[in-house]
Every structure is written in structure tokens, then in C-alpha cells.
């Protein structure tokens, strides 16, 4: 199988994540602004005023930028939808990811490139052909097997199905991150329980909680042991990524616009390395183990292979929240960087820091820096430990900025 132009797409919910994704080697990013995207509630989101700077940053780094506008739309949303798409086009964003036909129709009218969201539940070739009038890239339903995706990819080539650009339609799939218990994320649980619609970007994720079953005849209560029965484990495809690419997939989407910059950096970097290894013919079991170990260090609910290998039922998490093998402890903030000496000055607001500790630095321009402390200086003297309330300096090869956040990375059980 010849792999050409495989795109690793990164989730971006903040400036820190954008910088982290670029540093990790992504080919494209996707993000939401304000309302009308499926992470309107759980992600920080950007504003219309940010679009120019996002587009500029992406173009300077030779990556593509996609704006998500993939919620259900009502009549009172249409003016906002038009304004967002107009602004995205005017500021040089590369495409819009949509699911509602009103957004497709408008973007098509003004000649703005369209990607068809997974919320449209594309599960067969006829649906691909239908949407090819609007979009060049289509995100397959998350419940498809790799064989089904491969059949669709092959049929796109056989039929010569082209999008508005005149190029063959490209198949995109989710490669890593959170999975919803509902078909392609079309869930109504949050709406039913709290009048907060997931399909409007306002999911409260009550499916991730622990539940008790009550026998209504006798009032007996049973706690459901061992499994959060609606909380799916996270998808991970890195150990069969070659099979994903063999299915004709051109775009690998990483989920996680609501997650932290270090999650974005680690997942994008691992999948970037994995794709490059497949291209180079060096995709080995040893490398796969290393990637999986690294992926486990950042936020996750446990991993499974999704429906790609033919499973009919999901795997459910047995714990609330993250099962990451490490956690980060906030220590303080950056003060100044001295480029000639390659030294960063910080203020330690809480806890302590010792030689040999692993640290994480994040910031809107810095993105993510991970390193191990080899020396700490306080009042220009080398010390073994810095304690709360002091200014200290450490050697950092990359520049840090004022107000960058400093964390200590420890084992999850420390």
C-alpha cells in the first residue's frame, strides 16, 4: 500500500494547545469559536477576533486550519452561522467542519471549503456521493469497521467521486480520544436530564458518572460494580495504525479540544511518529509499546480499539475521570528567560522542586516543554531543592515567557 499525504489533525481548544500541536508536528488543526460547535461547553474556545491570528500562525507553520460549526442549527442561529463562516473565509481559515445542511448550503454558496462532520453519520458510499456535492473531506461514522471504511475508500476511487475542488473525496476517521456511547455522538441523555443538549455543544457528560439501579417493585438498590456502563474507554489506534492507513484513510483526527496542551502535544507527537514510521517501514512492536506507554501518561479513560476491528459493543471505563499513569502538580509561573545563558527564571507559588524532578511548562506561545531538572539556583547559588515562595532559575534550552505555567510531573499514585 502506498501512503501519500497522510494528514494528522490536532484538536485545539486554547492558544497553548495550538502551539503544542504545531510543536508536535501536526499537519492541521481544528477548533471552535464561541457557539455552534460540539465543544461549546467543555472547551475554552476562541472568538471571531482570534481568527486572523490563528490563520496567520497556521500559515507561518505550513499547517491547515479548520473551524468546527457542527451543531444542530435553529432559525435563530442562522445569522450567527453566516457571520462565523464569513469571518472564517475572510480571515483565511482553510475549511469549515459542518453537519447541518443550512451551514453546508451557505458555505457552498460563498465558495468556502467544507468538511462533512461525523455527526452526519456517513456509513455508506451513496451517502458519500450525496455529500460530495458539498464537501471534499468526509469524517466517517465512528461505528464503522476498518473493512467498511476500506470498501468506501475503494468505491470512491472506482466511481471517481470528486468534491467541489475537483479532487477525489478524502476519507477521515477518528484515530484517538474520547468516544461517545451514542451513534456518532448523537446523544440525548444530557438534554433529557438537564435540558442541556449535546447536539448543541452543551453536553454535561452525565454518561461518565456512576449509577445505581433501583428495583421499582421493592425499592431495592444495586450499585453497578466495576463499570461505568455508559462511559466508553478512549479510542486508540496506534497499535494497528498501518491497518487504518491500508483502509484508504487520508486524515487521522485526534479528539480532545477540551483537554490540556500536554495531552495534545503527547498524542499528536506519538501519532506523527507512528505515521512517519509506517512511511519509512520502521513500524515495530517496540515502538508501538513506547507510544502506548507515552499515551497512557496523559488524560485517558483507558484504551480500546473502537469498532474498527469488528466489535459490536463498546468497552466501558471502570473508573471516573482519567486513568493517566502520571499527573501534573502546579508549581508556579515563569518570570523571565535569559537567551544567552539559556536559563529560565520562575516563581514557586506552591509545593517544592528538587533536582531530578520532571517538569512541564505550558504557555500560549511556548506550547509545551518537558524536561528533567539537572540544577536549581536560588540567589545565584546551586541548591538541591527550591521551596514555596522563592524565585529560582533552571536551565531551559527553549525560551519561556512570563506567566508560563510550571508543573511537576509525578506518578499518578504519588
Short mmCIF file of C-alpha atoms in Angstrom, two decimals, residues 34-274:
data_model
loop_
_atom_site.label_atom_id
_atom_site.label_comp_id
_atom_site.label_asym_id
_atom_site.label_seq_id
_atom_site.Cartn_x
_atom_site.Cartn_y
_atom_site.Cartn_z
CA UNK A 34 -17.85 30.77 20.71
CA UNK A 35 -21.08 28.89 20.00
CA UNK A 36 -22.36 26.41 17.40
CA UNK A 37 -19.64 23.80 17.84
CA UNK A 38 -19.82 20.46 19.63
CA UNK A 39 -17.40 21.58 22.35
CA UNK A 40 -19.07 24.92 23.07
CA UNK A 41 -19.38 24.00 26.74
CA UNK A 42 -16.35 21.82 27.51
CA UNK A 43 -13.63 23.75 25.67
CA UNK A 44 -12.37 27.30 26.19
CA UNK A 45 -12.99 28.14 22.53
CA UNK A 46 -11.72 31.11 20.56
CA UNK A 47 -13.58 34.21 19.39
CA UNK A 48 -14.15 35.66 15.94
CA UNK A 49 -11.45 38.21 16.75
CA UNK A 50 -8.92 35.37 17.09
CA UNK A 51 -9.43 34.02 13.57
CA UNK A 52 -6.88 36.27 11.88
CA UNK A 53 -4.12 35.34 14.33
CA UNK A 54 -4.98 31.63 14.16
CA UNK A 55 -4.87 31.64 10.35
CA UNK A 56 -1.61 33.61 10.36
CA UNK A 57 0.03 31.25 12.86
CA UNK A 58 -1.05 28.18 10.90
CA UNK A 59 0.13 29.54 7.56
CA UNK A 60 3.50 30.52 9.05
CA UNK A 61 3.89 26.91 10.18
CA UNK A 62 2.57 25.40 6.93
CA UNK A 63 -0.43 23.69 8.50
CA UNK A 64 -4.13 23.86 7.67
CA UNK A 65 -6.82 25.33 9.92
CA UNK A 66 -10.40 24.10 10.16
CA UNK A 67 -13.21 25.68 12.11
CA UNK A 68 -15.92 23.45 13.61
CA UNK A 69 -19.52 24.55 13.18
CA UNK A 70 -21.18 21.19 13.59
CA UNK A 71 -24.13 21.57 15.96
CA UNK A 72 -27.82 21.33 15.12
CA UNK A 73 -28.91 24.78 13.93
CA UNK A 74 -32.21 26.54 14.57
CA UNK A 75 -33.60 29.55 12.72
CA UNK A 76 -32.30 31.96 15.35
CA UNK A 77 -28.77 30.57 14.79
CA UNK A 78 -28.61 31.25 11.06
CA UNK A 79 -27.29 34.82 11.20
CA UNK A 80 -24.56 33.78 13.63
CA UNK A 81 -23.72 30.78 11.45
CA UNK A 82 -23.35 33.04 8.40
CA UNK A 83 -21.24 35.53 10.33
CA UNK A 84 -18.88 32.80 11.57
CA UNK A 85 -18.43 31.29 8.11
CA UNK A 86 -17.98 34.74 6.53
CA UNK A 87 -15.34 35.61 9.14
CA UNK A 88 -13.55 32.29 8.67
CA UNK A 89 -13.35 32.80 4.92
CA UNK A 90 -12.33 36.45 5.21
CA UNK A 91 -9.52 35.64 7.66
CA UNK A 92 -8.01 32.79 5.67
CA UNK A 93 -9.20 29.70 7.56
CA UNK A 94 -8.93 26.69 5.24
CA UNK A 95 -12.32 24.97 5.72
CA UNK A 96 -15.37 24.60 7.92
CA UNK A 97 -16.47 21.30 9.50
CA UNK A 98 -20.28 21.14 9.41
CA UNK A 99 -23.16 18.75 9.90
CA UNK A 100 -26.28 20.89 9.47
CA UNK A 101 -27.43 21.30 5.86
CA UNK A 102 -28.04 25.01 6.41
CA UNK A 103 -24.32 25.53 7.09
CA UNK A 104 -23.38 23.32 4.16
CA UNK A 105 -25.70 25.25 1.87
CA UNK A 106 -24.36 28.64 2.92
CA UNK A 107 -20.68 27.69 2.78
CA UNK A 108 -21.26 26.16 -0.64
CA UNK A 109 -22.92 29.38 -1.88
CA UNK A 110 -19.97 31.55 -0.89
CA UNK A 111 -17.37 29.07 -2.11
CA UNK A 112 -15.86 28.18 1.26
CA UNK A 113 -14.39 24.64 1.51
CA UNK A 114 -16.46 22.16 3.53
CA UNK A 115 -15.61 19.06 5.56
CA UNK A 116 -18.57 16.85 6.42
CA UNK A 117 -18.71 16.12 10.17
CA UNK A 118 -19.07 12.70 11.77
CA UNK A 119 -22.40 13.98 13.12
CA UNK A 120 -23.89 13.27 9.68
CA UNK A 121 -23.22 9.56 10.34
CA UNK A 122 -21.70 8.69 6.95
CA UNK A 123 -21.90 4.89 6.77
CA UNK A 124 -22.13 4.01 3.08
CA UNK A 125 -20.95 5.03 -0.38
CA UNK A 126 -24.28 6.51 -1.50
CA UNK A 127 -24.15 8.96 1.40
CA UNK A 128 -20.60 9.89 0.38
CA UNK A 129 -21.83 10.52 -3.15
CA UNK A 130 -24.68 12.68 -1.84
CA UNK A 131 -22.40 14.86 0.30
CA UNK A 132 -19.72 15.12 -2.41
CA UNK A 133 -21.77 18.00 -3.84
CA UNK A 134 -20.75 19.94 -0.72
CA UNK A 135 -17.54 18.56 0.73
CA UNK A 136 -14.08 17.32 -0.23
CA UNK A 137 -13.37 15.56 3.09
CA UNK A 138 -15.79 13.32 4.97
CA UNK A 139 -15.49 12.07 8.53
CA UNK A 140 -16.84 8.55 8.65
CA UNK A 141 -19.30 7.40 11.31
CA UNK A 142 -17.33 6.27 14.35
CA UNK A 143 -19.10 2.90 14.39
CA UNK A 144 -17.72 1.67 11.06
CA UNK A 145 -15.23 -1.18 10.92
CA UNK A 146 -11.99 -0.72 9.01
CA UNK A 147 -13.28 -3.08 6.36
CA UNK A 148 -16.34 -0.90 5.85
CA UNK A 149 -14.14 2.20 5.64
CA UNK A 150 -11.85 0.41 3.17
CA UNK A 151 -14.81 -0.55 0.99
CA UNK A 152 -15.98 3.07 0.92
CA UNK A 153 -12.47 4.33 0.06
CA UNK A 154 -12.12 1.81 -2.76
CA UNK A 155 -15.54 2.67 -4.15
CA UNK A 156 -14.75 6.40 -4.09
CA UNK A 157 -11.80 5.63 -6.36
CA UNK A 158 -13.75 3.20 -8.55
CA UNK A 159 -16.58 5.67 -9.10
CA UNK A 160 -14.28 8.66 -9.26
CA UNK A 161 -16.32 10.58 -6.69
CA UNK A 162 -14.98 14.10 -6.51
CA UNK A 163 -15.75 17.01 -4.25
CA UNK A 164 -16.21 20.68 -5.21
CA UNK A 165 -12.42 21.11 -5.56
CA UNK A 166 -12.34 18.57 -8.36
CA UNK A 167 -10.24 16.15 -6.31
CA UNK A 168 -11.33 12.72 -5.12
CA UNK A 169 -13.20 12.82 -1.82
CA UNK A 170 -10.90 12.06 1.12
CA UNK A 171 -11.87 9.73 3.97
CA UNK A 172 -11.23 10.95 7.50
CA UNK A 173 -11.57 8.91 10.71
CA UNK A 174 -11.03 9.45 14.41
CA UNK A 175 -7.73 7.88 15.42
CA UNK A 176 -7.56 8.66 19.13
CA UNK A 177 -9.55 10.11 22.00
CA UNK A 178 -12.92 10.06 23.69
CA UNK A 179 -15.78 8.01 22.29
CA UNK A 180 -19.47 8.63 22.93
CA UNK A 181 -21.90 5.85 23.81
CA UNK A 182 -24.30 7.20 21.15
CA UNK A 183 -24.14 6.72 17.39
CA UNK A 184 -21.60 9.27 16.12
CA UNK A 185 -22.20 11.40 19.19
CA UNK A 186 -25.94 11.89 18.65
CA UNK A 187 -26.83 11.70 22.35
CA UNK A 188 -29.94 13.00 24.14
CA UNK A 189 -29.16 11.94 27.72
CA UNK A 190 -27.88 15.35 28.79
CA UNK A 191 -30.88 17.05 27.19
CA UNK A 192 -33.31 14.67 28.90
CA UNK A 193 -31.78 15.01 32.37
CA UNK A 194 -30.66 18.66 32.43
CA UNK A 195 -32.20 20.32 29.35
CA UNK A 196 -28.64 20.80 28.08
CA UNK A 197 -28.27 19.45 24.56
CA UNK A 198 -25.15 17.58 23.50
CA UNK A 199 -26.19 18.23 19.91
CA UNK A 200 -25.92 21.94 20.64
CA UNK A 201 -22.45 21.62 22.15
CA UNK A 202 -23.67 21.68 25.76
CA UNK A 203 -23.21 18.08 26.93
CA UNK A 204 -22.71 17.80 30.70
CA UNK A 205 -21.28 14.27 30.27
CA UNK A 206 -23.56 12.64 32.82
CA UNK A 207 -22.90 9.36 30.98
CA UNK A 208 -19.43 9.41 32.59
CA UNK A 209 -20.85 9.06 36.12
CA UNK A 210 -21.51 6.11 38.41
CA UNK A 211 -25.09 4.86 38.65
CA UNK A 212 -27.38 2.89 40.96
CA UNK A 213 -30.16 0.61 39.69
CA UNK A 214 -33.42 0.57 41.69
CA UNK A 215 -35.95 -2.28 41.70
CA UNK A 216 -39.15 -0.22 41.44
CA UNK A 217 -41.36 -3.01 42.87
CA UNK A 218 -39.44 -3.46 46.13
CA UNK A 219 -37.23 -0.36 46.21
CA UNK A 220 -34.01 -2.41 46.43
CA UNK A 221 -30.96 -0.52 45.20
CA UNK A 222 -27.94 -2.03 43.45
CA UNK A 223 -24.71 -0.18 42.75
CA UNK A 224 -23.36 -1.18 39.36
CA UNK A 225 -19.96 -2.67 40.13
CA UNK A 226 -16.76 -2.35 38.15
CA UNK A 227 -18.07 -0.49 35.11
CA UNK A 228 -19.33 2.99 34.35
CA UNK A 229 -21.79 1.40 31.98
CA UNK A 230 -22.27 4.39 29.67
CA UNK A 231 -18.72 5.76 29.80
CA UNK A 232 -16.74 4.33 26.90
CA UNK A 233 -13.00 3.90 27.14
CA UNK A 234 -10.92 6.14 24.89
CA UNK A 235 -10.15 5.10 21.33
CA UNK A 236 -6.53 4.26 20.49
CA UNK A 237 -5.46 3.02 17.06
CA UNK A 238 -1.70 3.42 17.30
CA UNK A 239 -1.07 -0.33 17.54
CA UNK A 240 -2.92 -1.03 14.29
CA UNK A 241 -2.41 2.30 12.54
CA UNK A 242 -0.97 0.55 9.49
CA UNK A 243 -4.31 -1.19 9.02
CA UNK A 244 -6.10 2.17 9.32
CA UNK A 245 -3.96 3.65 6.56
CA UNK A 246 -4.40 0.47 4.49
CA UNK A 247 -8.14 1.19 4.57
CA UNK A 248 -7.50 4.26 2.40
CA UNK A 249 -7.83 6.78 5.21
CA UNK A 250 -6.15 10.08 4.39
CA UNK A 251 -6.91 12.13 7.51
CA UNK A 252 -6.35 10.99 11.11
CA UNK A 253 -8.32 13.09 13.57
CA UNK A 254 -7.30 13.21 17.23
CA UNK A 255 -10.15 14.02 19.61
CA UNK A 256 -9.59 16.33 22.57
CA UNK A 257 -10.46 20.02 22.15
CA UNK A 258 -11.48 20.07 25.81
CA UNK A 259 -8.22 18.51 27.00
CA UNK A 260 -4.94 20.10 28.07
CA UNK A 261 -1.96 21.21 25.99
CA UNK A 262 0.23 18.35 27.24
CA UNK A 263 -2.42 15.85 26.07
CA UNK A 264 -2.42 17.49 22.63
CA UNK A 265 1.38 17.51 22.46
CA UNK A 266 1.82 13.88 23.51
CA UNK A 267 -0.94 12.39 21.33
CA UNK A 268 -0.02 14.37 18.22
CA UNK A 269 3.68 13.60 18.62
CA UNK A 270 3.04 9.87 19.06
CA UNK A 271 0.76 9.64 16.02
CA UNK A 272 3.12 11.81 13.96
CA UNK A 273 5.98 9.44 14.79
CA UNK A 274 3.80 6.40 14.06
#
